[in-house]
Amino acid sequence: MNTHSPASPLTSLAQGMSVLRLSVEAPERIAGWDAIVLTAASQHQAALYTQQLRAARRRGLIAERTRTLVVEDPGGRRIGSGGATLNALRRLREFRPDVDPASLKVLLIHAGGDSKRVPWANVLGKCFIPFPLFSDADRPALSVFDHQLAIAAPVAQAMRGGGLLTFSGDALPLFASARMTLPMDGALVVTSPVSLDIAERHGVILEGRRGAVADLLQKMPAAELARRGALVRGGAALLDTGIYVFTGAAFRGLARLAAAPTDPVLSLLDAGAESSLYEEVASAFVPKRHAWLRQRPLGCELVAAVGKARLVHHRADDLLFVHFGTSAEVLTHLGHSWQGCLARRVMAECGANAAAAAVICDSFVHPDSVVGRGSFVFGSRLGGGIRIGARSVVVGVDSGPFAGRFPDNICLWQAPIRAGGGRGASVLTACCGVDDNPKAALAEATFANRDLPAWMRSHGVAADDLWTPGADRTLWNARLFAPGGDGPRWALWLLGDGRVEAACRLAWRNARRLSLGEIQRVVSSSDFRRAHADIVDEVVLTTARRTIAGCHDRDVRALVGQLRGRDARRQTLALLKTLDDAEQRVSGVVPSSRRLRLRSDLLFAAGRKARSERATNAAFDAVQVEVTAAVKAIASEPVAGIVPGARACVRLPVRFDIAGGWSDTPPYCLERPACVLNMAMTLNGALPVGAEVEAIAERRWELVLGGRAGATLTVRNGERVLSEAGLADPFALLRTGLALSGYGERRRIFQGVRVRTWARVPRGSGLGTSSILAAALLSALQRLAGRPHDMETIIERVLVLEQRLTTGGGWQDQIGGLAPNIKLISSSPICPIRPRVEPTPVLPEVVRELESRLVIAFTGIERLAKNMLQIVVGRYLERDGRLLSAIASLADLAEAGRRCLALGDLDGLGAVMDEAWGVHQILDPHCSNPDVDALFRHVAEWSSGGKLAGAGGGGFMGILARDAASARRMRACLNRCGGGVRVYDWQLYPGLSNA
């Protein structure tokens, strides 16, 4: 995915998701929340939310160190969003009595209240509606709540001390939260310009000086907003989005008020009053509102607690509210492509009769079952006799043998209902129309997309059948749904035109029926989750069997990791038998490394950890064999008879990779297209990597690493040419290069030679030094022997050399040093592998600007990436969906970077580098560390984007400054950092050296 448009709300969400995952996987680098608190309307809803929070933690989106808490409104009585905020802070103190709440970083999501316009969401929790953006087909679908965590994550990272971020649970605000500048001691509200017709129906702010909020204006006519000076851009006003941050003194004041000896929440309950976060609490930070506030519940207390702090606003012009307030809105959002980032099949088994535009998650849909376009199916098992129409919602439905054709535009869901005495549960089938408003009064109400009074007449239903005396006559209170096995048949009758046999109507009338309002109070959320888990198990096993039988590109480790219950191990062992049966059939078609990794993953899931580790090691060995087969075979004739004293010297630049690295790494590049954008560069006016070779009369090799004082080794005729120490031998590269070039073999030396190599850059630079050094060595040896030393020949030989050394890297490093300037390097999955080099056309003035703006510096940290290659290759062999998507996006970013350079758009290039660096951290969250992160933060104000070179972990960094002046400030700042940080002068290298 390429979403590097700076104005894209989806970009902000993707970046937030990256920060969120890093805060969980690398908490030493990225600060996360100390506590995540949800409010709930009832004890039942609180229990449901608690289960959902546990599931979010299992999905890897809540860190182990983060405490979670669900706080219900006392006795189910409403106290308003402000009262709920104070209640949550008071409960947090009780939850963590050893810690001052004001010292914590707290995320508070107001999720209480009934979901009347999305009634089927009450079995899930309205902020846990599935929303599969950035979702992996082999893992549970992400929810609205998961994406709220992503948007919130950069705020936790930005807080320097304790703080509170709060927003509503039924909307996903997409905006660049990382751009907010938080006050040290105050409150902040996020605002966004909206048209006056929207502003008239909501709260807006009156902007004061320097970002301050001068006044809060609630639901005022446009003329009054204009009179008060609230208009911006001539015809818009700044909407109060309900997103608030409290820091420093403001947060401490709220926490003290919440913990006061006289419980402020009890004061609200005693008065039968509510307090709004967006009116009463916000007004406490706006002096102009204090007089009004003192007349309101808790108003005097709020002014006393926080009245000296001030409210500022952050204007988010790019904000997009994704509201999930109605079923129609949910389907609309699921119907968008979201730039191709919305997954329409997640943990799903279905056939061709399910429309491609339908979203199906955690469900087993029979191949003969029909699901119409634009529909949403979740947690359901649909048999072959079911037809779901277009634009419909199906949640938690297990149709069994029932057959029926449901109309378009309906919601159908099943809920386990707690039986009397708490023993067991019966299943209730409920339904309504997508556009029904259960809150509407009878005269305006609809049911099943029909006028409700007309529906009653057609179905022969009287008011007394639906409502108890004194109840509000709304769809929410209508007793329409009965538990039991006839539920699907009754639902079909309820949603149809009323034509049904009299016996069906009579049975429905005599059944104990519940209303939508009653259902959500008696749903057994634990039974719902158990039924959901059973369906997921069925999907997992079916998908895993098919994947194993054909060794397809699905992540079996992730799949079988979701199996629950006592049978999980037995089921996994059965899958191993499926793999045994498939081995001979797929041999020669599916790489051995993939088959071995499948075996390892299944053994791991079955608890056979020692055998799993052996299979993993065998998979890595198989990768080496596959790389050998993919490299063009080279056999060199022996070299002999060179005139003593003949010399050849090759000096090469280093390379900096702009985007695309990792796509060139086997086995990825052996099976998928690869693309890298990198450039050759000098450092401090010199070519830092080189090799010098000189023929000598005696048949021995005199090897020198570095300068005159470098390590030396003499290999004599009759001794082993190649060391048994392998890569542990510091001379392994020189020995192997000489043997490959025909200067000797086994225990024979054909041609005596003196070899000296050097790389005048710090160790662990990330600049491709070892591969470029191999290229320099082989080029010098070829020249000395009078043999071809063109770029293509040397590239092929370096590939063979590195294969013999088993270093496991890709091809971009040596090509980066051999091919001059900036180039796009690509390869196709064919054998032998043949990388293609395409020079990137860049105007001379753009080159000069790039050289003046791109700051290259050594971080002072030697790369600590010794396991990084193994981690990434291992995840590739697993077919980890996140990794596959990430590497593919790096290849796309290489193309995007090339376009930016060709157009002279260096700011765009900076954005590409920034996004590439974010993707690298998806591949391995430990490719950076707190010291490197601090360096990036030190220069962030002058930066358009940057990244570490190579795989990361340390080494060199490249940061594109906003302009030449910013680059000068950045260099000065980095030079003052100490700790081994060193800024290098660099220039683009235009051609090969032939000294």
CSV table of C-alpha atoms in Angstrom, one decimal, residues 853-855 906-915 917 935-947 957-971 973-974:
chain,number,residue,atom,x,y,z
A,853,ARG,CA,19.5,18.9,1.6
A,854,LEU,CA,20.3,15.2,2.3
A,855,VAL,CA,22.2,14.9,5.5
A,906,LEU,CA,12.4,16.3,-3.0
A,907,ASP,CA,9.7,16.9,-0.4
A,908,GLY,CA,7.9,13.9,-1.9
A,909,LEU,CA,11.1,11.9,-1.8
A,910,GLY,CA,11.4,12.8,1.9
A,911,ALA,CA,7.8,11.5,2.5
A,912,VAL,CA,8.8,8.2,0.6
A,913,MET,CA,11.9,7.8,2.8
A,914,ASP,CA,9.7,8.4,5.9
A,915,GLU,CA,7.1,5.9,4.9
A,917,TRP,CA,11.3,3.7,7.4
A,935,LEU,CA,18.4,11.5,17.0
A,936,PHE,CA,15.5,11.6,14.6
A,937,ARG,CA,13.5,13.6,17.2
A,938,HIS,CA,16.4,16.1,17.6
A,939,VAL,CA,16.2,17.1,14.0
A,940,ALA,CA,12.5,16.5,13.3
A,941,GLU,CA,11.7,20.3,13.0
A,942,TRP,CA,14.0,20.6,10.0
A,943,SER,CA,13.2,17.2,8.4
A,944,SER,CA,11.0,16.2,5.4
A,945,GLY,CA,11.7,12.5,6.1
A,946,GLY,CA,14.5,10.1,6.7
A,947,LYS,CA,15.6,6.6,7.5
A,957,MET,CA,21.1,7.6,8.8
A,958,GLY,CA,20.0,9.8,5.9
A,959,ILE,CA,17.6,12.7,6.6
A,960,LEU,CA,16.2,15.0,3.9
A,961,ALA,CA,16.0,18.5,5.2
A,962,ARG,CA,13.2,20.9,4.3
A,963,ASP,CA,15.7,23.2,2.5
A,964,ALA,CA,19.5,24.0,2.5
A,965,ALA,CA,19.3,26.2,5.5
A,966,SER,CA,17.5,23.5,7.5
A,967,ALA,CA,20.2,21.1,6.4
A,968,ARG,CA,22.9,23.4,7.9
A,969,ARG,CA,21.0,23.6,11.2
A,970,MET,CA,20.6,19.8,11.2
A,971,ARG,CA,24.3,19.1,10.6
A,973,CYS,CA,22.7,19.9,15.7
A,974,LEU,CA,24.0,16.4,15.0
